[in-house]
PDB file of C-alpha atoms in Angstrom:
ATOM      1  CA  MET A 478       7.629  18.716  -3.385  1.00 64.00           C
ATOM      2  CA  ASN A 479       8.708  21.673  -5.372  1.00 79.00           C
ATOM      3  CA  ALA A 480       6.857  23.318  -8.421  1.00 83.00           C
ATOM      4  CA  GLY A 481       9.046  21.499 -10.915  1.00 83.00           C
ATOM      5  CA  ARG A 482       8.108  17.950  -9.867  1.00 86.00           C
ATOM      6  CA  ARG A 483       4.348  18.929  -9.565  1.00 85.00           C
ATOM      7  CA  LEU A 484       4.703  20.231 -13.005  1.00 89.00           C
ATOM      8  CA  LEU A 485       6.436  17.075 -14.355  1.00 89.00           C
ATOM      9  CA  ARG A 486       3.693  14.927 -12.802  1.00 86.00           C
ATOM     10  CA  VAL A 487       0.948  16.894 -14.223  1.00 88.00           C
ATOM     11  CA  ALA A 488       2.567  16.861 -17.694  1.00 91.00           C
ATOM     12  CA  SER A 489       3.162  12.964 -17.583  1.00 90.00           C
ATOM     13  CA  LEU A 490      -0.649  12.589 -16.896  1.00 88.00           C
ATOM     14  CA  THR A 491      -1.578  15.100 -19.546  1.00 90.00           C
ATOM     15  CA  ALA A 492       0.553  13.267 -22.219  1.00 92.00           C
ATOM     16  CA  ALA A 493      -0.915  10.113 -21.309  1.00 90.00           C
ATOM     17  CA  LEU A 494      -4.458  11.460 -21.738  1.00 89.00           C
ATOM     18  CA  GLY A 495      -3.549  13.204 -24.920  1.00 91.00           C
ATOM     19  CA  LEU A 496      -2.070   9.912 -26.463  1.00 90.00           C
ATOM     20  CA  TRP A 497      -5.263   8.151 -25.427  1.00 87.00           C
ATOM     21  CA  GLN A 498      -7.369  10.865 -27.221  1.00 88.00           C
ATOM     22  CA  LEU A 499      -5.130  10.689 -30.301  1.00 89.00           C
ATOM     23  CA  LEU A 500      -5.330   6.878 -30.657  1.00 87.00           C
ATOM     24  CA  THR A 501      -8.994   6.523 -30.157  1.00 87.00           C
ATOM     25  CA  SER A 502     -10.196   9.564 -32.187  1.00 86.00           C
ATOM     26  CA  LEU A 503      -7.962   8.282 -35.180  1.00 85.00           C
ATOM     27  CA  ASP A 504      -9.398   4.746 -34.771  1.00 82.00           C
ATOM     28  CA  VAL A 505      -5.761   3.215 -34.709  1.00 83.00           C
ATOM     29  CA  ASN A 506      -5.969  -0.537 -35.505  1.00 82.00           C
ATOM     30  CA  LEU A 507      -2.593  -1.961 -35.694  1.00 79.00           C
ATOM     31  CA  TRP A 508      -1.765  -4.776 -33.233  1.00 82.00           C
ATOM     32  CA  LEU A 509      -3.688  -3.039 -30.535  1.00 81.00           C
ATOM     33  CA  ARG A 510      -7.199  -2.176 -31.563  1.00 83.00           C
ATOM     34  CA  PHE A 511      -8.330   1.226 -30.356  1.00 83.00           C
ATOM     35  CA  GLU A 512     -11.434   1.789 -32.707  1.00 83.00           C
ATOM     36  CA  GLN A 513     -13.720   0.463 -30.053  1.00 82.00           C
ATOM     37  CA  PHE A 514     -12.211   2.410 -27.122  1.00 85.00           C
ATOM     38  CA  PRO A 515     -14.122   5.404 -25.979  1.00 88.00           C
ATOM     39  CA  THR A 516     -12.359   8.691 -26.260  1.00 88.00           C
ATOM     40  CA  VAL A 517     -11.291  10.998 -23.307  1.00 89.00           C
ATOM     41  CA  GLY A 518     -14.254  13.253 -24.041  1.00 89.00           C
ATOM     42  CA  GLU A 519     -16.769  10.565 -24.019  1.00 90.00           C
ATOM     43  CA  VAL A 520     -15.450   9.210 -20.660  1.00 90.00           C
ATOM     44  CA  ALA A 521     -15.457  12.605 -19.258  1.00 91.00           C
ATOM     45  CA  SER A 522     -18.978  13.087 -20.308  1.00 91.00           C
ATOM     46  CA  ALA A 523     -20.164   9.827 -18.879  1.00 91.00           C
ATOM     47  CA  PHE A 524     -18.285  10.651 -15.576  1.00 91.00           C
ATOM     48  CA  ALA A 525     -19.909  14.054 -15.358  1.00 92.00           C
ATOM     49  CA  ASP A 526     -23.375  12.349 -15.852  1.00 90.00           C
ATOM     50  CA  ARG A 527     -22.634   9.750 -13.228  1.00 90.00           C
ATOM     51  CA  VAL A 528     -21.399  12.126 -10.565  1.00 89.00           C
ATOM     52  CA  GLY A 529     -24.720  13.937 -10.498  1.00 86.00           C
ATOM     53  CA  THR A 530     -26.663  10.824  -9.792  1.00 88.00           C
ATOM     54  CA  GLY A 531     -27.470   9.041  -6.373  1.00 87.00           C
ATOM     55  CA  PRO A 532     -26.501   5.635  -7.526  1.00 89.00           C
ATOM     56  CA  TYR A 533     -22.965   6.498  -8.212  1.00 91.00           C
ATOM     57  CA  TRP A 534     -22.366   7.828  -4.517  1.00 92.00           C
ATOM     58  CA  GLN A 535     -24.197   4.864  -3.290  1.00 91.00           C
ATOM     59  CA  ASP A 536     -21.918   2.453  -5.050  1.00 90.00           C
ATOM     60  CA  LEU A 537     -19.003   4.640  -3.611  1.00 91.00           C
ATOM     61  CA  GLY A 538     -20.118   4.367  -0.036  1.00 91.00           C
ATOM     62  CA  HIS A 539     -20.635   0.548  -0.386  1.00 91.00           C
ATOM     63  CA  SER A 540     -17.273  -0.099  -1.669  1.00 91.00           C
ATOM     64  CA  LEU A 541     -15.503   2.243   0.843  1.00 92.00           C
ATOM     65  CA  ARG A 542     -17.405   0.749   3.761  1.00 92.00           C
ATOM     66  CA  ARG A 543     -16.226  -2.781   2.665  1.00 92.00           C
ATOM     67  CA  ILE A 544     -12.640  -1.602   2.190  1.00 93.00           C
ATOM     68  CA  VAL A 545     -12.496   0.102   5.647  1.00 93.00           C
ATOM     69  CA  VAL A 546     -14.089  -2.681   7.727  1.00 94.00           C
ATOM     70  CA  GLY A 547     -12.045  -5.453   6.048  1.00 93.00           C
ATOM     71  CA  PHE A 548      -8.812  -3.498   6.034  1.00 94.00           C
ATOM     72  CA  LEU A 549      -8.979  -2.370   9.669  1.00 94.00           C
ATOM     73  CA  LEU A 550      -9.744  -6.005  10.859  1.00 95.00           C
ATOM     74  CA  ALA A 551      -6.760  -7.210   8.823  1.00 94.00           C
ATOM     75  CA  ALA A 552      -4.605  -4.463  10.219  1.00 94.00           C
ATOM     76  CA  VAL A 553      -5.243  -5.100  13.880  1.00 95.00           C
ATOM     77  CA  LEU A 554      -5.127  -8.999  13.604  1.00 95.00           C
ATOM     78  CA  GLY A 555      -2.164  -8.987  11.090  1.00 93.00           C
ATOM     79  CA  VAL A 556      -0.114  -6.923  13.498  1.00 94.00           C
ATOM     80  CA  VAL A 557      -0.985  -9.233  16.538  1.00 94.00           C
ATOM     81  CA  LEU A 558      -0.461 -12.375  14.551  1.00 94.00           C
ATOM     82  CA  GLY A 559       2.889 -11.190  12.904  1.00 93.00           C
ATOM     83  CA  THR A 560       4.244 -10.076  16.247  1.00 91.00           C
ATOM     84  CA  ALA A 561       3.146 -13.337  18.012  1.00 92.00           C
ATOM     85  CA  VAL A 562       4.764 -15.518  15.234  1.00 91.00           C
ATOM     86  CA  ALA A 563       8.095 -13.388  15.487  1.00 90.00           C
ATOM     87  CA  ARG A 564       8.382 -13.300  19.320  1.00 88.00           C
ATOM     88  CA  SER A 565       6.920 -16.694  20.506  1.00 87.00           C
ATOM     89  CA  ARG A 566       8.302 -20.007  19.399  1.00 90.00           C
ATOM     90  CA  TRP A 567       5.069 -21.709  20.451  1.00 91.00           C
ATOM     91  CA  ALA A 568       3.117 -19.328  18.128  1.00 89.00           C
ATOM     92  CA  ALA A 569       5.580 -19.861  15.287  1.00 90.00           C
ATOM     93  CA  ASP A 570       5.139 -23.559  15.469  1.00 90.00           C
ATOM     94  CA  LEU A 571       1.345 -23.458  15.824  1.00 90.00           C
ATOM     95  CA  LEU A 572       0.379 -20.791  13.427  1.00 89.00           C
ATOM     96  CA  GLY A 573       3.312 -20.353  11.166  1.00 87.00           C
ATOM     97  CA  PRO A 574       2.569 -23.433   8.949  1.00 90.00           C
ATOM     98  CA  LEU A 575      -1.013 -22.374   8.676  1.00 89.00           C
ATOM     99  CA  VAL A 576      -0.053 -18.855   7.490  1.00 88.00           C
ATOM    100  CA  GLU A 577       2.425 -20.224   4.907  1.00 89.00           C
ATOM    101  CA  VAL A 578      -0.115 -22.794   3.527  1.00 90.00           C
ATOM    102  CA  VAL A 579      -2.977 -20.219   3.238  1.00 88.00           C
ATOM    103  CA  ARG A 580      -1.066 -17.249   2.202  1.00 87.00           C
ATOM    104  CA  PRO A 581      -0.400 -18.466  -1.577  1.00 88.00           C
ATOM    105  CA  VAL A 582      -4.148 -18.903  -1.978  1.00 86.00           C
ATOM    106  CA  PRO A 583      -5.583 -15.853  -3.935  1.00 84.00           C
ATOM    107  CA  ALA A 584      -8.147 -14.045  -1.842  1.00 82.00           C
ATOM    108  CA  ILE A 585     -10.557 -13.996  -4.861  1.00 81.00           C
ATOM    109  CA  ALA A 586     -10.381 -17.846  -4.983  1.00 84.00           C
ATOM    110  CA  LEU A 587     -12.045 -17.780  -1.531  1.00 84.00           C
ATOM    111  CA  VAL A 588     -15.438 -16.499  -2.909  1.00 81.00           C
ATOM    112  CA  PRO A 589     -17.049 -19.985  -2.784  1.00 82.00           C
ATOM    113  CA  VAL A 590     -15.700 -20.376   0.775  1.00 85.00           C
ATOM    114  CA  ALA A 591     -17.270 -17.080   1.678  1.00 84.00           C
ATOM    115  CA  ILE A 592     -20.565 -17.825  -0.001  1.00 80.00           C
ATOM    116  CA  LEU A 593     -20.805 -21.356   1.864  1.00 84.00           C
ATOM    117  CA  LEU A 594     -19.546 -19.914   5.101  1.00 87.00           C
ATOM    118  CA  LEU A 595     -21.151 -16.589   5.677  1.00 87.00           C
ATOM    119  CA  PRO A 596     -24.911 -15.788   5.490  1.00 86.00           C
ATOM    120  CA  THR A 597     -24.778 -12.638   3.392  1.00 85.00           C
ATOM    121  CA  ASN A 598     -23.031 -11.532   0.319  1.00 84.00           C
ATOM    122  CA  GLU A 599     -22.028  -8.347   2.220  1.00 85.00           C
ATOM    123  CA  GLN A 600     -20.230 -10.237   4.923  1.00 88.00           C
ATOM    124  CA  GLY A 601     -18.509 -12.543   2.154  1.00 88.00           C
ATOM    125  CA  ILE A 602     -17.002  -9.540   0.404  1.00 89.00           C
ATOM    126  CA  VAL A 603     -15.764  -8.042   3.736  1.00 91.00           C
ATOM    127  CA  PHE A 604     -14.285 -11.368   4.520  1.00 91.00           C
ATOM    128  CA  ILE A 605     -12.466 -11.474   0.948  1.00 91.00           C
ATOM    129  CA  THR A 606     -11.213  -7.861   1.536  1.00 91.00           C
ATOM    130  CA  PHE A 607      -9.938  -8.883   5.062  1.00 93.00           C
ATOM    131  CA  THR A 608      -8.182 -12.059   3.738  1.00 92.00           C
ATOM    132  CA  ALA A 609      -6.535  -9.991   0.934  1.00 91.00           C
ATOM    133  CA  ALA A 610      -4.997  -7.507   3.263  1.00 92.00           C
ATOM    134  CA  LEU A 611      -4.073  -9.955   6.226  1.00 93.00           C
ATOM    135  CA  PHE A 612      -1.241 -11.908   4.840  1.00 92.00           C
ATOM    136  CA  PRO A 613       0.833  -8.873   3.551  1.00 92.00           C
ATOM    137  CA  VAL A 614       0.476  -7.318   7.063  1.00 94.00           C
ATOM    138  CA  VAL A 615       1.345 -10.554   8.848  1.00 94.00           C
ATOM    139  CA  VAL A 616       4.513 -11.194   6.684  1.00 93.00           C
ATOM    140  CA  SER A 617       5.858  -7.571   6.887  1.00 93.00           C
ATOM    141  CA  THR A 618       5.314  -7.408  10.747  1.00 93.00           C
ATOM    142  CA  ARG A 619       7.017 -10.826  11.201  1.00 92.00           C
ATOM    143  CA  HIS A 620      10.085  -9.713   9.285  1.00 92.00           C
ATOM    144  CA  ALA A 621      10.151  -6.327  10.806  1.00 91.00           C
ATOM    145  CA  VAL A 622      10.031  -7.598  14.512  1.00 90.00           C
ATOM    146  CA  ARG A 623      12.539 -10.360  13.719  1.00 89.00           C
ATOM    147  CA  ALA A 624      14.928  -7.623  12.297  1.00 88.00           C
ATOM    148  CA  LEU A 625      15.100  -5.573  15.478  1.00 85.00           C
ATOM    149  CA  THR A 626      18.476  -5.658  17.175  1.00 82.00           C
ATOM    150  CA  PRO A 627      18.267  -7.289  20.645  1.00 80.00           C
ATOM    151  CA  VAL A 628      20.325  -4.543  22.226  1.00 81.00           C
ATOM    152  CA  TRP A 629      17.357  -2.370  22.627  1.00 75.00           C
ATOM    153  CA  GLU A 630      15.456  -5.166  24.465  1.00 76.00           C
ATOM    154  CA  GLU A 631      18.312  -6.099  26.571  1.00 79.00           C
ATOM    155  CA  ALA A 632      18.706  -2.339  27.617  1.00 80.00           C
ATOM    156  CA  VAL A 633      14.920  -2.247  28.670  1.00 76.00           C
ATOM    157  CA  LEU A 634      15.082  -5.518  30.636  1.00 78.00           C
ATOM    158  CA  THR A 635      18.423  -4.277  32.185  1.00 79.00           C
ATOM    159  CA  LEU A 636      16.740  -1.077  33.442  1.00 76.00           C
ATOM    160  CA  GLY A 637      13.958  -3.107  35.042  1.00 76.00           C
ATOM    161  CA  GLY A 638      11.237  -3.217  32.451  1.00 75.00           C
ATOM    162  CA  GLY A 639       9.033  -6.017  31.833  1.00 78.00           C
ATOM    163  CA  ARG A 640       8.185  -7.835  28.688  1.00 78.00           C
ATOM    164  CA  LEU A 641       4.986  -5.718  28.122  1.00 82.00           C
ATOM    165  CA  ARG A 642       7.216  -2.587  28.484  1.00 82.00           C
ATOM    166  CA  VAL A 643       9.553  -4.218  25.725  1.00 81.00           C
ATOM    167  CA  LEU A 644       6.698  -4.881  23.540  1.00 81.00           C
ATOM    168  CA  LEU A 645       5.218  -1.384  23.916  1.00 82.00           C
ATOM    169  CA  SER A 646       8.524   0.736  23.989  1.00 81.00           C
ATOM    170  CA  VAL A 647      10.828  -1.344  21.714  1.00 83.00           C
ATOM    171  CA  VAL A 648       9.204  -3.958  19.598  1.00 85.00           C
ATOM    172  CA  LEU A 649       6.038  -2.183  18.213  1.00 86.00           C
ATOM    173  CA  PRO A 650       7.690   1.328  17.621  1.00 86.00           C
ATOM    174  CA  GLY A 651      10.879  -0.331  16.032  1.00 87.00           C
ATOM    175  CA  ALA A 652       8.788  -2.539  13.677  1.00 88.00           C
ATOM    176  CA  LEU A 653       6.331   0.441  12.641  1.00 90.00           C
ATOM    177  CA  PRO A 654       8.267   1.204   9.295  1.00 89.00           C
ATOM    178  CA  GLY A 655       7.936  -2.464   8.160  1.00 90.00           C
ATOM    179  CA  ILE A 656       4.332  -2.717   9.453  1.00 92.00           C
ATOM    180  CA  PHE A 657       3.293   0.424   7.373  1.00 92.00           C
ATOM    181  CA  GLY A 658       5.115  -1.186   4.330  1.00 91.00           C
ATOM    182  CA  GLY A 659       2.864  -4.066   4.782  1.00 91.00           C
ATOM    183  CA  LEU A 660      -0.270  -1.895   5.227  1.00 93.00           C
ATOM    184  CA  SER A 661       0.435  -0.106   1.980  1.00 91.00           C
ATOM    185  CA  VAL A 662       0.728  -3.317   0.154  1.00 91.00           C
ATOM    186  CA  GLY A 663      -2.338  -4.683   1.766  1.00 91.00           C
ATOM    187  CA  ILE A 664      -4.597  -1.690   0.970  1.00 92.00           C
ATOM    188  CA  GLY A 665      -3.760  -1.984  -2.781  1.00 90.00           C
ATOM    189  CA  VAL A 666      -4.542  -5.816  -2.729  1.00 91.00           C
ATOM    190  CA  SER A 667      -7.729  -5.044  -0.830  1.00 90.00           C
ATOM    191  CA  TRP A 668      -9.040  -2.943  -3.655  1.00 91.00           C
ATOM    192  CA  ILE A 669      -8.150  -5.491  -6.198  1.00 88.00           C
ATOM    193  CA  CYS A 670     -10.055  -8.309  -4.408  1.00 88.00           C
ATOM    194  CA  VAL A 671     -13.168  -6.073  -3.258  1.00 88.00           C
ATOM    195  CA  ILE A 672     -13.611  -5.021  -6.839  1.00 88.00           C
ATOM    196  CA  SER A 673     -13.344  -8.611  -8.048  1.00 86.00           C
ATOM    197  CA  ALA A 674     -15.662  -9.882  -5.304  1.00 86.00           C
ATOM    198  CA  GLU A 675     -18.194  -7.321  -6.215  1.00 87.00           C
ATOM    199  CA  MET A 676     -18.193  -8.227  -9.798  1.00 85.00           C
ATOM    200  CA  VAL A 677     -18.779 -11.837  -8.841  1.00 80.00           C
ATOM    201  CA  SER A 678     -21.297 -11.792  -6.075  1.00 71.00           C
ATOM    202  CA  GLY A 679     -21.815  -8.117  -5.156  1.00 67.00           C
ATOM    203  CA  GLU A 680     -24.935  -6.090  -4.697  1.00 76.00           C
ATOM    204  CA  TYR A 681     -24.030  -2.399  -5.438  1.00 85.00           C
ATOM    205  CA  GLY A 682     -20.428  -1.159  -5.281  1.00 88.00           C
ATOM    206  CA  VAL A 683     -18.045   0.264  -7.770  1.00 90.00           C
ATOM    207  CA  GLY A 684     -17.030  -3.191  -9.045  1.00 90.00           C
ATOM    208  CA  TYR A 685     -20.708  -4.278  -9.386  1.00 90.00           C
ATOM    209  CA  ARG A 686     -21.552  -1.294 -11.447  1.00 91.00           C
ATOM    210  CA  THR A 687     -18.642  -1.605 -13.679  1.00 90.00           C
ATOM    211  CA  TRP A 688     -19.434  -5.195 -14.445  1.00 91.00           C
ATOM    212  CA  GLN A 689     -22.991  -4.116 -15.186  1.00 90.00           C
ATOM    213  CA  ASP A 690     -21.700  -1.466 -17.690  1.00 90.00           C
ATOM    214  CA  TYR A 691     -19.643  -4.150 -19.531  1.00 89.00           C
ATOM    215  CA  THR A 692     -22.688  -6.368 -19.814  1.00 89.00           C
ATOM    216  CA  ILE A 693     -24.749  -3.910 -21.392  1.00 89.00           C
ATOM    217  CA  VAL A 694     -21.796  -2.570 -23.640  1.00 84.00           C
ATOM    218  CA  ASP A 695     -21.516   0.701 -22.033  1.00 88.00           C
ATOM    219  CA  TYR A 696     -17.791   1.116 -22.566  1.00 89.00           C
ATOM    220  CA  PRO A 697     -17.528   4.787 -21.312  1.00 90.00           C
ATOM    221  CA  GLY A 698     -19.261   3.619 -18.182  1.00 90.00           C
ATOM    222  CA  VAL A 699     -16.712   0.871 -17.770  1.00 91.00           C
ATOM    223  CA  PHE A 700     -13.941   3.469 -17.936  1.00 92.00           C
ATOM    224  CA  VAL A 701     -15.664   5.610 -15.472  1.00 92.00           C
ATOM    225  CA  GLY A 702     -15.672   2.745 -12.911  1.00 91.00           C
ATOM    226  CA  MET A 703     -11.936   2.103 -13.704  1.00 91.00           C
ATOM    227  CA  ALA A 704     -11.114   5.699 -13.063  1.00 91.00           C
ATOM    228  CA  THR A 705     -13.051   5.677  -9.917  1.00 92.00           C
ATOM    229  CA  ILE A 706     -11.349   2.643  -8.590  1.00 91.00           C
ATOM    230  CA  GLY A 707      -7.951   4.012  -9.605  1.00 90.00           C
ATOM    231  CA  ALA A 708      -8.857   7.433  -7.669  1.00 91.00           C
ATOM    232  CA  LEU A 709     -10.079   5.648  -4.497  1.00 91.00           C
ATOM    233  CA  GLY A 710      -7.054   3.337  -4.486  1.00 90.00           C
ATOM    234  CA  TRP A 711      -4.745   6.223  -4.794  1.00 91.00           C
ATOM    235  CA  LEU A 712      -6.425   8.162  -2.114  1.00 92.00           C
ATOM    236  CA  THR A 713      -6.463   5.307   0.475  1.00 91.00           C
ATOM    237  CA  SER A 714      -2.859   4.431  -0.261  1.00 91.00           C
ATOM    238  CA  THR A 715      -1.900   8.090   0.137  1.00 91.00           C
ATOM    239  CA  ALA A 716      -3.958   8.206   3.568  1.00 92.00           C
ATOM    240  CA  VAL A 717      -2.006   5.051   4.808  1.00 92.00           C
ATOM    241  CA  GLU A 718       1.312   6.468   3.744  1.00 90.00           C
ATOM    242  CA  LEU A 719       0.651   9.863   5.440  1.00 91.00           C
ATOM    243  CA  LEU A 720      -0.370   7.974   8.516  1.00 91.00           C
ATOM    244  CA  GLY A 721       2.747   6.010   8.333  1.00 89.00           C
ATOM    245  CA  ARG A 722       4.816   9.174   8.201  1.00 89.00           C
ATOM    246  CA  ARG A 723       3.079  10.704  11.186  1.00 88.00           C
ATOM    247  CA  ALA A 724       3.474   7.594  13.280  1.00 86.00           C
ATOM    248  CA  THR A 725       7.214   7.333  12.480  1.00 82.00           C
ATOM    249  CA  SER A 726       7.972  11.030  12.574  1.00 83.00           C
ATOM    250  CA  TRP A 727      10.742  10.243  15.187  1.00 75.00           C
ATOM    251  CA  LEU A 728      12.820   8.503  12.413  1.00 73.00           C
ATOM    252  CA  PRO A 729      15.548  10.566  10.602  1.00 73.00           C
ATOM    253  CA  ARG A 730      14.470  11.522   7.026  1.00 67.00           C
ATOM    254  CA  PRO A 731      16.763  11.681   4.208  1.00 66.00           C
ATOM    255  CA  THR A 732      17.496  15.049   2.833  1.00 62.00           C
ATOM    256  CA  PRO A 733      16.946  15.503  -1.043  1.00 55.00           C
ATOM    257  CA  ALA A 734      20.231  16.239  -2.700  1.00 53.00           C
ATOM    258  CA  GLY A 735      20.605  19.920  -3.669  1.00 48.00           C
ATOM    259  CA  ALA A 736      17.901  21.101  -1.185  1.00 49.00           C
ATOM    260  CA  ALA A 737      18.205  24.643   0.072  1.00 48.00           C
ATOM    261  CA  GLY A 738      20.550  25.248   3.034  1.00 46.00           C
ATOM    262  CA  THR A 739      22.189  21.680   2.389  1.00 45.00           C
ATOM    263  CA  PRO A 740      25.183  21.592   0.071  1.00 44.00           C
ATOM    264  CA  ARG A 741      25.259  18.517  -2.111  1.00 44.00           C
ATOM    265  CA  THR A 742      28.997  17.917  -1.872  1.00 44.00           C
ATOM    266  CA  ALA A 743      31.690  19.663   0.373  1.00 43.00           C
ATOM    267  CA  SER A 744      33.845  22.210  -1.469  1.00 44.00           C
ATOM    268  CA  ARG A 745      37.494  21.554  -2.254  1.00 48.00           C
ATOM    269  CA  GLY A 746      38.677  23.925   0.433  1.00 45.00           C
ATOM    270  CA  SER A 747      36.511  22.095   3.137  1.00 44.00           C
ATOM    271  CA  ARG A 748      37.741  18.779   2.131  1.00 47.00           C
ATOM    272  CA  ARG A 749      41.333  20.221   2.347  1.00 47.00           C
ATOM    273  CA  ARG A 750      40.651  21.453   5.963  1.00 43.00           C
ATOM    274  CA  LEU A 751      38.998  18.134   6.935  1.00 37.00           C
ATOM    275  CA  ALA A 752      41.984  16.261   5.580  1.00 45.00           C
ATOM    276  CA  GLY A 753      44.399  18.427   7.573  1.00 47.00           C
ATOM    277  CA  ALA A 754      42.430  18.003  10.663  1.00 40.00           C
ATOM    278  CA  GLY A 755      42.332  14.363  10.491  1.00 45.00           C
ATOM    279  CA  ALA A 756      46.164  14.422   9.697  1.00 41.00           C
ATOM    280  CA  THR A 757      46.447  16.472  13.000  1.00 39.00           C
ATOM    281  CA  VAL A 758      44.503  14.027  14.977  1.00 37.00           C
ATOM    282  CA  ARG A 759      46.326  11.038  13.679  1.00 41.00           C
ATOM    283  CA  THR A 760      49.658  12.698  14.672  1.00 39.00           C
ATOM    284  CA  ALA A 761      48.362  13.717  18.113  1.00 41.00           C
ATOM    285  CA  VAL A 762      47.515  10.423  19.081  1.00 42.00           C
ATOM    286  CA  PRO A 763      50.564   8.744  21.057  1.00 45.00           C
ATOM    287  CA  ARG A 764      51.820   5.384  19.766  1.00 46.00           C
ATOM    288  CA  LYS A 765      51.806   2.561  21.980  1.00 45.00           C
ATOM    289  CA  GLU A 766      55.089   0.817  22.781  1.00 47.00           C
ATOM    290  CA  PRO A 767      55.234  -2.758  22.251  1.00 46.00           C
ATOM    291  CA  VAL A 768      55.262  -4.800  25.426  1.00 46.00           C
ATOM    292  CA  PRO A 769      58.643  -6.665  25.909  1.00 43.00           C
TER     293      PRO A 769
END
């Protein structure tokens, strides 16, 4: 990313913070009511106070642990389940209807099920996080595997490779872009659901602390929690994206228009030379005589 794009992104964030500060400091109360909103300075002061305390980092560790455990379980099981449904007619008939029936149910709606089914609240929150990330991974893996061209599989089988070789050398590498697309969606949905579950039945965690701040009318603390959630979500999504780029480094990457060393469009002289070369090739190919 060049310096101009970085500057534009920083300017966008700065403009949003400046507008927030202006509306809250002037107590703007039109259709939207900003007189009760904390200012940027108040939120920054509350954030500086929280960062230096142990409970803040304890809550951060609890939320991250729940996300990592639930998301990793969902990633592994989601890829296995999606591949099985896409590759096996038996798995599609047995597991496909179950996936389609459970998938529309919001993960946060499973909080009563988690409370009844699992012995501790901690396990229930991990279960909800796992469920939230599972179905995006399953669906994206299923579509990615089904979209693969059968020519690659037939080539491996023709050269003597078995079905395990096809799975490891063709199916999974070819489906990786789609799988990581589902993982990117899954990590975002996981954060939404883990914060909601912590608010409902959690003990410690960023969501739990944010809800506690709301109940005692500590609005700067609420915004500190929101900013922390946003930062954690951005960091984890970026980590998944970088991992996906590393895992699919063999794929061709589009070159940005106007990049150094890569002309955006061919010059007029180049196009004229290419057209002349094409005409030469066309005239050099002998024409077939019609068969009498």
